[in-house]
Every structure is written in C-alpha cells, then in structure tokens.
mmCIF file of C-alpha atoms in Angstrom:
data_model
loop_
_atom_site.group_PDB
_atom_site.id
_atom_site.type_symbol
_atom_site.label_atom_id
_atom_site.label_comp_id
_atom_site.label_asym_id
_atom_site.label_seq_id
_atom_site.Cartn_x
_atom_site.Cartn_y
_atom_site.Cartn_z
ATOM 1 C CA MET A 108 -214.391 -17.557 -83.421
ATOM 2 C CA THR A 109 -214.117 -20.089 -86.263
ATOM 3 C CA THR A 110 -217.091 -21.296 -88.298
ATOM 4 C CA ASN A 111 -216.738 -24.762 -86.800
ATOM 5 C CA HIS A 112 -216.856 -23.450 -83.244
ATOM 6 C CA LEU A 113 -219.804 -21.239 -84.099
ATOM 7 C CA SER A 114 -221.735 -24.193 -85.537
ATOM 8 C CA ILE A 115 -221.016 -26.252 -82.402
ATOM 9 C CA MET A 116 -222.331 -23.531 -80.109
ATOM 10 C CA TYR A 117 -225.326 -22.971 -82.358
ATOM 11 C CA GLY A 118 -226.090 -26.688 -82.368
ATOM 12 C CA LEU A 119 -226.436 -26.678 -78.586
ATOM 13 C CA TYR A 120 -229.148 -24.026 -78.681
ATOM 14 C CA ARG A 121 -230.686 -24.589 -82.120
ATOM 15 C CA ARG A 122 -234.250 -25.348 -81.012
ATOM 16 C CA PRO A 123 -234.565 -22.642 -78.319
ATOM 17 C CA LEU A 124 -232.944 -20.096 -80.650
ATOM 18 C CA HIS A 125 -235.477 -20.968 -83.364
ATOM 19 C CA LYS A 126 -238.309 -20.482 -80.864
ATOM 20 C CA ALA A 127 -236.864 -17.128 -79.785
ATOM 21 C CA ALA A 128 -236.534 -16.024 -83.427
ATOM 22 C CA ILE A 129 -240.155 -17.007 -84.157
ATOM 23 C CA THR A 130 -241.313 -15.104 -81.061
ATOM 24 C CA CYS A 131 -239.441 -11.963 -82.169
ATOM 25 C CA CYS A 132 -240.889 -12.231 -85.680
ATOM 26 C CA VAL A 133 -244.448 -12.729 -84.405
ATOM 27 C CA THR A 134 -244.287 -9.768 -82.005
ATOM 28 C CA THR A 135 -242.772 -7.595 -84.740
ATOM 29 C CA LEU A 136 -245.546 -8.535 -87.172
ATOM 30 C CA CYS A 137 -248.191 -7.866 -84.501
ATOM 31 C CA ALA A 138 -246.647 -4.466 -83.790
ATOM 32 C CA PHE A 139 -246.655 -3.595 -87.494
ATOM 33 C CA VAL A 140 -250.264 -4.727 -87.978
ATOM 34 C CA SER A 141 -251.361 -2.617 -85.010
ATOM 35 C CA PHE A 142 -249.362 0.273 -86.500
ATOM 36 C CA LEU A 143 -251.340 -0.081 -89.744
ATOM 37 C CA LEU A 144 -254.627 -0.261 -87.833
ATOM 38 C CA MET A 145 -253.726 2.896 -85.943
ATOM 39 C CA SER A 146 -252.752 4.621 -89.189
ATOM 40 C CA TYR A 147 -255.632 3.688 -91.490
ATOM 41 C CA VAL A 148 -258.529 2.431 -89.360
ATOM 42 C CA SER A 149 -258.709 4.439 -86.147
ATOM 43 C CA GLN A 150 -256.382 6.198 -83.732
ATOM 44 C CA ARG A 151 -258.106 4.229 -80.983
ATOM 45 C CA PHE A 152 -255.696 1.429 -81.837
ATOM 46 C CA ILE A 153 -252.842 3.492 -80.402
ATOM 47 C CA GLY A 154 -253.092 1.536 -77.141
ATOM 48 C CA LEU A 155 -252.767 -1.730 -79.028
ATOM 49 C CA TYR A 156 -249.765 -0.342 -80.893
ATOM 50 C CA MET A 157 -248.079 0.680 -77.651
ATOM 51 C CA PHE A 158 -248.739 -2.735 -76.122
ATOM 52 C CA THR A 159 -247.396 -4.664 -79.111
ATOM 53 C CA SER A 160 -244.357 -2.368 -79.261
ATOM 54 C CA VAL A 161 -243.554 -3.202 -75.644
ATOM 55 C CA ALA A 162 -244.076 -6.894 -76.448
ATOM 56 C CA MET A 163 -241.661 -6.604 -79.377
ATOM 57 C CA SER A 164 -239.027 -4.982 -77.160
ATOM 58 C CA ALA A 165 -239.543 -7.582 -74.431
ATOM 59 C CA SER A 166 -239.191 -10.433 -76.929
ATOM 60 C CA LEU A 167 -235.784 -9.049 -77.885
ATOM 61 C CA VAL A 168 -234.617 -8.671 -74.310
ATOM 62 C CA PHE A 169 -235.812 -12.111 -73.269
ATOM 63 C CA SER A 170 -234.555 -13.846 -76.395
ATOM 64 C CA SER A 171 -231.622 -14.527 -74.084
ATOM 65 C CA LEU A 172 -233.816 -17.111 -72.357
ATOM 66 C CA ALA A 173 -232.824 -19.405 -75.213
ATOM 67 C CA PHE A 174 -229.707 -20.017 -73.118
ATOM 68 C CA ASN A 175 -231.763 -21.017 -70.098
ATOM 69 C CA ARG A 176 -231.144 -24.773 -70.294
ATOM 70 C CA ARG A 177 -227.391 -24.683 -70.163
ATOM 71 C CA ASP A 178 -225.541 -27.889 -69.343
ATOM 72 C CA THR A 179 -222.434 -26.908 -67.377
ATOM 73 C CA THR A 180 -220.890 -30.371 -67.723
ATOM 74 C CA LEU A 181 -221.299 -30.322 -71.499
ATOM 75 C CA MET A 182 -219.972 -26.765 -71.745
ATOM 76 C CA ARG A 183 -216.881 -27.848 -69.818
ATOM 77 C CA GLN A 184 -216.183 -30.645 -72.313
ATOM 78 C CA LEU A 185 -216.460 -28.486 -75.446
ATOM 79 C CA PRO A 186 -213.088 -27.889 -77.207
ATOM 80 C CA ILE A 187 -213.844 -24.176 -77.401
ATOM 81 C CA SER A 188 -212.020 -21.315 -75.692
ATOM 82 C CA ALA A 189 -213.617 -19.111 -73.059
ATOM 83 C CA ALA A 190 -213.274 -16.099 -75.376
ATOM 84 C CA THR A 191 -215.228 -17.868 -78.126
ATOM 85 C CA LYS A 192 -218.007 -18.862 -75.726
ATOM 86 C CA THR A 193 -218.205 -15.304 -74.413
ATOM 87 C CA LEU A 194 -218.447 -13.854 -77.919
ATOM 88 C CA PHE A 195 -221.193 -16.302 -78.864
ATOM 89 C CA TYR A 196 -223.327 -15.420 -75.839
ATOM 90 C CA ILE A 197 -222.942 -11.707 -76.630
ATOM 91 C CA ILE A 198 -223.291 -11.755 -80.431
ATOM 92 C CA ILE A 199 -226.586 -13.672 -80.585
ATOM 93 C CA PRO A 200 -228.758 -11.441 -78.328
ATOM 94 C CA ILE A 201 -226.907 -8.159 -78.894
ATOM 95 C CA ILE A 202 -226.315 -8.196 -82.653
ATOM 96 C CA PHE A 203 -228.246 -10.947 -84.405
ATOM 97 C CA PHE A 204 -231.721 -10.666 -82.881
ATOM 98 C CA PRO A 205 -231.888 -6.824 -82.855
ATOM 99 C CA CYS A 206 -230.608 -6.606 -86.456
ATOM 100 C CA ALA A 207 -233.027 -9.279 -87.655
ATOM 101 C CA THR A 208 -235.989 -7.640 -85.922
ATOM 102 C CA GLN A 209 -235.110 -4.151 -87.146
ATOM 103 C CA GLY A 210 -234.562 -5.520 -90.639
ATOM 104 C CA LEU A 211 -238.024 -7.103 -90.634
ATOM 105 C CA TRP A 212 -239.685 -3.927 -89.288
ATOM 106 C CA TRP A 213 -238.084 -1.527 -91.736
ATOM 107 C CA GLY A 214 -238.540 -4.005 -94.575
ATOM 108 C CA LEU A 215 -242.281 -4.010 -93.869
ATOM 109 C CA CYS A 216 -242.219 -0.196 -93.742
ATOM 110 C CA ILE A 217 -240.526 -0.060 -97.152
ATOM 111 C CA VAL A 218 -243.120 -2.424 -98.639
ATOM 112 C CA ALA A 219 -245.949 -0.391 -97.111
ATOM 113 C CA GLY A 220 -244.375 2.802 -98.474
ATOM 114 C CA LEU A 221 -244.223 1.324 -101.986
ATOM 115 C CA VAL A 222 -247.832 0.128 -101.800
ATOM 116 C CA THR A 223 -249.152 3.461 -100.517
ATOM 117 C CA SER A 224 -246.733 5.598 -102.590
ATOM 118 C CA THR A 225 -245.384 7.121 -99.369
ATOM 119 C CA PRO A 226 -241.564 7.293 -99.459
ATOM 120 C CA ASP A 227 -241.137 8.096 -95.752
ATOM 121 C CA PHE A 228 -244.001 5.875 -94.609
ATOM 122 C CA TYR A 229 -243.117 5.401 -90.940
ATOM 123 C CA TRP A 230 -242.259 8.982 -89.953
ATOM 124 C CA GLN A 231 -245.092 10.525 -91.945
ATOM 125 C CA THR A 232 -247.534 8.156 -90.279
ATOM 126 C CA ILE A 233 -246.147 9.018 -86.839
ATOM 127 C CA GLU A 234 -246.483 12.722 -87.601
ATOM 128 C CA ARG A 235 -250.040 12.325 -88.887
ATOM 129 C CA VAL A 236 -251.222 10.241 -85.946
ATOM 130 C CA PHE A 237 -249.457 11.811 -82.996
ATOM 131 C CA ALA A 238 -248.724 15.472 -83.673
ATOM 132 C CA THR A 239 -247.814 17.903 -86.401
ATOM 133 C CA GLY A 240 -244.144 18.760 -86.402
ATOM 134 C CA VAL A 241 -243.018 15.584 -84.653
ATOM 135 C CA ILE A 242 -240.360 14.983 -87.319
ATOM 136 C CA GLU A 243 -238.859 18.406 -86.631
ATOM 137 C CA TRP A 244 -238.934 17.566 -82.915
ATOM 138 C CA ILE A 245 -237.133 14.251 -83.545
ATOM 139 C CA ASN A 246 -234.493 16.000 -85.653
ATOM 140 C CA ARG A 247 -233.740 18.332 -82.756
ATOM 141 C CA PHE A 248 -231.779 15.578 -81.023
ATOM 142 C CA PRO A 249 -228.237 14.739 -82.131
ATOM 143 C CA MET A 250 -227.176 11.293 -83.317
ATOM 144 C CA TRP A 251 -225.461 10.479 -80.016
ATOM 145 C CA PHE A 252 -228.876 10.739 -78.340
ATOM 146 C CA TYR A 253 -230.188 7.741 -80.287
ATOM 147 C CA ILE A 254 -226.871 5.890 -80.014
ATOM 148 C CA CYS A 255 -227.082 6.223 -76.243
ATOM 149 C CA ILE A 256 -230.624 4.822 -76.236
ATOM 150 C CA SER A 257 -229.405 1.876 -78.301
ATOM 151 C CA ILE A 258 -226.556 1.266 -75.844
ATOM 152 C CA VAL A 259 -228.982 1.249 -72.926
ATOM 153 C CA ASN A 260 -231.228 -1.306 -74.640
ATOM 154 C CA ASN A 261 -228.236 -3.532 -75.416
ATOM 155 C CA ILE A 262 -227.012 -3.359 -71.838
ATOM 156 C CA LEU A 263 -230.404 -4.553 -70.624
ATOM 157 C CA THR A 264 -230.135 -7.570 -72.918
ATOM 158 C CA MET A 265 -226.534 -8.297 -71.971
ATOM 159 C CA THR A 266 -227.360 -8.165 -68.288
ATOM 160 C CA VAL A 267 -230.157 -10.679 -68.745
ATOM 161 C CA VAL A 268 -227.702 -12.988 -70.529
ATOM 162 C CA LEU A 269 -225.197 -12.520 -67.732
ATOM 163 C CA ALA A 270 -227.788 -13.209 -65.044
ATOM 164 C CA ILE A 271 -228.762 -16.462 -66.768
ATOM 165 C CA VAL A 272 -225.204 -17.656 -67.347
ATOM 166 C CA ILE A 273 -223.879 -17.023 -63.846
ATOM 167 C CA CYS A 274 -226.968 -18.437 -62.132
ATOM 168 C CA THR A 275 -226.014 -21.972 -61.184
ATOM 169 C CA ARG A 276 -229.474 -23.276 -60.251
ATOM 170 C CA PRO A 277 -231.521 -23.932 -63.430
ATOM 171 C CA GLU A 278 -234.908 -23.531 -61.702
ATOM 172 C CA ARG A 279 -234.052 -19.927 -60.802
ATOM 173 C CA ARG A 280 -232.524 -18.720 -64.066
ATOM 174 C CA THR A 281 -235.718 -17.320 -65.597
ATOM 175 C CA LEU A 282 -236.789 -15.620 -62.370
ATOM 176 C CA ARG A 283 -233.335 -14.085 -61.937
ATOM 177 C CA ALA A 284 -233.332 -12.797 -65.518
ATOM 178 C CA VAL A 285 -236.749 -11.161 -65.106
ATOM 179 C CA MET A 286 -235.813 -9.623 -61.752
ATOM 180 C CA THR A 287 -232.572 -8.252 -63.238
ATOM 181 C CA TYR A 288 -234.476 -6.669 -66.122
ATOM 182 C CA VAL A 289 -237.070 -5.081 -63.826
ATOM 183 C CA GLY A 290 -234.333 -3.795 -61.529
ATOM 184 C CA LEU A 291 -232.541 -2.130 -64.431
ATOM 185 C CA ILE A 292 -235.762 -0.519 -65.675
ATOM 186 C CA ILE A 293 -236.328 0.951 -62.219
ATOM 187 C CA SER A 294 -232.708 2.124 -62.001
ATOM 188 C CA TYR A 295 -232.827 3.808 -65.403
ATOM 189 C CA GLY A 296 -236.032 5.536 -64.296
ATOM 190 C CA LEU A 297 -234.523 6.850 -61.070
ATOM 191 C CA ILE A 298 -231.518 8.450 -62.775
ATOM 192 C CA PRO A 299 -233.532 10.887 -64.954
ATOM 193 C CA GLY A 300 -235.814 11.647 -62.000
ATOM 194 C CA LEU A 301 -232.847 12.546 -59.790
ATOM 195 C CA ILE A 302 -231.274 14.719 -62.496
ATOM 196 C CA GLY A 303 -234.600 16.467 -63.135
ATOM 197 C CA PHE A 304 -234.994 17.129 -59.408
ATOM 198 C CA ILE A 305 -231.495 18.637 -59.160
ATOM 199 C CA LEU A 306 -232.047 20.866 -62.193
ATOM 200 C CA GLY A 307 -235.460 21.900 -60.906
ATOM 201 C CA VAL A 308 -234.094 22.876 -57.494
ATOM 202 C CA ASN A 309 -231.203 24.749 -59.092
ATOM 203 C CA ASP A 310 -233.553 26.589 -61.443
ATOM 204 C CA GLY A 311 -235.830 27.506 -58.540
ATOM 205 C CA LEU A 312 -232.939 28.866 -56.484
ATOM 206 C CA ASN A 313 -231.756 31.008 -59.388
ATOM 207 C CA GLY A 314 -235.218 32.511 -59.751
ATOM 208 C CA GLU A 315 -235.006 32.723 -63.543
ATOM 209 C CA PRO A 316 -238.249 33.498 -65.430
ATOM 210 C CA HIS A 317 -239.773 30.512 -67.229
ATOM 211 C CA THR A 318 -239.667 31.864 -70.752
ATOM 212 C CA PRO A 319 -239.892 29.419 -73.688
ATOM 213 C CA GLU A 320 -236.171 29.903 -74.319
ATOM 214 C CA ALA A 321 -235.305 29.185 -70.672
ATOM 215 C CA VAL A 322 -237.500 26.072 -70.595
ATOM 216 C CA SER A 323 -235.939 24.810 -73.832
ATOM 217 C CA LEU A 324 -232.470 25.356 -72.369
ATOM 218 C CA ILE A 325 -233.371 23.439 -69.216
ATOM 219 C CA VAL A 326 -234.842 20.544 -71.225
ATOM 220 C CA ASN A 327 -231.763 20.324 -73.442
ATOM 221 C CA ARG A 328 -229.459 20.397 -70.414
ATOM 222 C CA TYR A 329 -231.581 17.712 -68.747
ATOM 223 C CA LEU A 330 -231.372 15.421 -71.801
ATOM 224 C CA GLU A 331 -227.628 15.925 -72.176
ATOM 225 C CA MET A 332 -226.896 15.162 -68.517
ATOM 226 C CA THR A 333 -229.282 12.201 -68.376
ATOM 227 C CA PHE A 334 -228.026 10.365 -71.426
ATOM 228 C CA PHE A 335 -224.387 11.234 -70.745
ATOM 229 C CA ILE A 336 -224.567 9.625 -67.299
ATOM 230 C CA ILE A 337 -226.593 6.633 -68.522
ATOM 231 C CA GLY A 338 -224.221 6.213 -71.463
ATOM 232 C CA ILE A 339 -221.168 6.143 -69.184
ATOM 233 C CA ILE A 340 -222.857 3.640 -66.870
ATOM 234 C CA SER A 341 -223.817 1.479 -69.846
ATOM 235 C CA ILE A 342 -220.289 1.439 -71.265
ATOM 236 C CA VAL A 343 -218.827 0.521 -67.872
ATOM 237 C CA ALA A 344 -221.485 -2.157 -67.422
ATOM 238 C CA THR A 345 -220.673 -3.575 -70.861
ATOM 239 C CA GLY A 346 -217.028 -4.058 -69.945
ATOM 240 C CA TRP A 347 -218.026 -5.548 -66.616
ATOM 241 C CA CYS A 348 -220.454 -7.998 -68.262
ATOM 242 C CA VAL A 349 -217.852 -9.166 -70.780
ATOM 243 C CA ARG A 350 -215.258 -9.609 -68.027
ATOM 244 C CA VAL A 351 -217.618 -11.613 -65.801
ATOM 245 C CA LEU A 352 -218.731 -13.823 -68.690
ATOM 246 C CA TYR A 353 -215.138 -14.514 -69.693
ATOM 247 C CA ARG A 354 -214.103 -15.361 -66.126
ATOM 248 C CA HIS A 355 -217.130 -17.623 -65.770
ATOM 249 C CA PHE A 356 -216.288 -19.644 -68.889
ATOM 250 C CA SER A 357 -212.637 -19.760 -67.901
ATOM 251 C CA ARG A 358 -213.520 -21.529 -64.652
ATOM 252 C CA ILE A 359 -215.786 -24.207 -66.107
#
C-alpha cells in the first residue's frame, strides 16, 4: 500500500472517519470521567462507568460504519489493487481506531497518576473500588489470556466490516452489521457455557470433593479450554474474513 493509494482511500471516507474518530474520543472521555467519579466521588457511579465502558467498546466496533456509504461504481474505477483495498478496510478499524482509543485512555491515566501522585493509577483505583487483591487476581492469568481477548474483540470488528462490505443493498448495511455483532456476542457466550457444562458434568461424575484447590483447578481448566477454542475460531475467522474481502474487491 503506497502513500498515494492510502490518501485516495482515505479521501473517500474522510468525513465519516472523522465522525467515527470523534465518537470514539467522546465515549472514551465519558468513560474516563465516570471512572474518576467512581474513584473519588462515590462508588454508586460504578453503573455509569460500566455503561460508558460498553459505549466506548461499541464505538470502536461500529467505527466500521464509516464505510457504510460505499459507492461500488467508484470503487471499481479506482486504480488501486484488491489487496490494497482489503488492507485499508482492515487497518483502519482493527489497528488505527483501537490504538488511538487506547492511547487516549492510558494517556489520561498517566496524567491522572501524575496529578494524584499515584504511579499505577488505574490498577490501584480498580483494586480500591472493586476488591482487595484484584491485582494479584489479574496477574494470575498468563499473557496469552489477554492476547486471546484482544483477538476476539478484533474479530468482532472485522466481521462488522465484512458484513458492511459484502452487503450490496445500502439500506440494509447498518442493520446487517448490528445483527452480525449481536450474533457473535451470543455465539461467544454459548461457547463458555457449553464448556462449563461439560466440565461440570465431568466433575460431578468423578465425584471429587470441592476443595479450594479442586475448584481452582477446574476454573483454570475452564479458562484454558474456553480461550483456546475461541482463539482458534478467531484466527480461522480472521483468515476467512481477509479472503472474502479480497475476493470481493477482486470482482468489482
């Protein structure tokens, strides 16, 4: 992808991309303000913090709606390869928007830590508000655990992009993107439930006593199986999304 090709693609979506960026920034700022209210005013603001956090995540996922008004005729006339178009549609929602949002969030946390003389501002606030020892609980999980979560979130975004791009009727693109996102949320919820059911039945058949060590072992096994399966599905889905996008742009 050359700089010239990138600028051409960006020019097509400049206004909607600016609106999506502003939306992500606003939801991130709202989430951080609610985080401060929960930390220093009252823990009753925890509901507001949860709501704004969901809004921030949703703004990232649906930043792909910037590609909603896609002119197929114009896309066909662009002197740009299918591979370049595919990369552009993936890079913007998968890399740029998440990095920009995370950069803004952690930048605000650093500023708040300097103002309050709290080096580890975010995690210490989480531990103070939610429960003692939460940092130790977070550190129990290996790095691949958080990498897998990140992959799942990216797949959700990529699938929304894919649903918009391959939908030929403009009036149904937004609805199809939302339905795809909801369907994936439900699917990702069913997988852990099924794994938990299987482990629970197996544990019941074995008749093992529910000691703290046994429960901890079951929980660890549950997390490993859940995120291993979801991670594999996400990686396969990533390759499938890229392939479908490339074939779509090759035909137009």
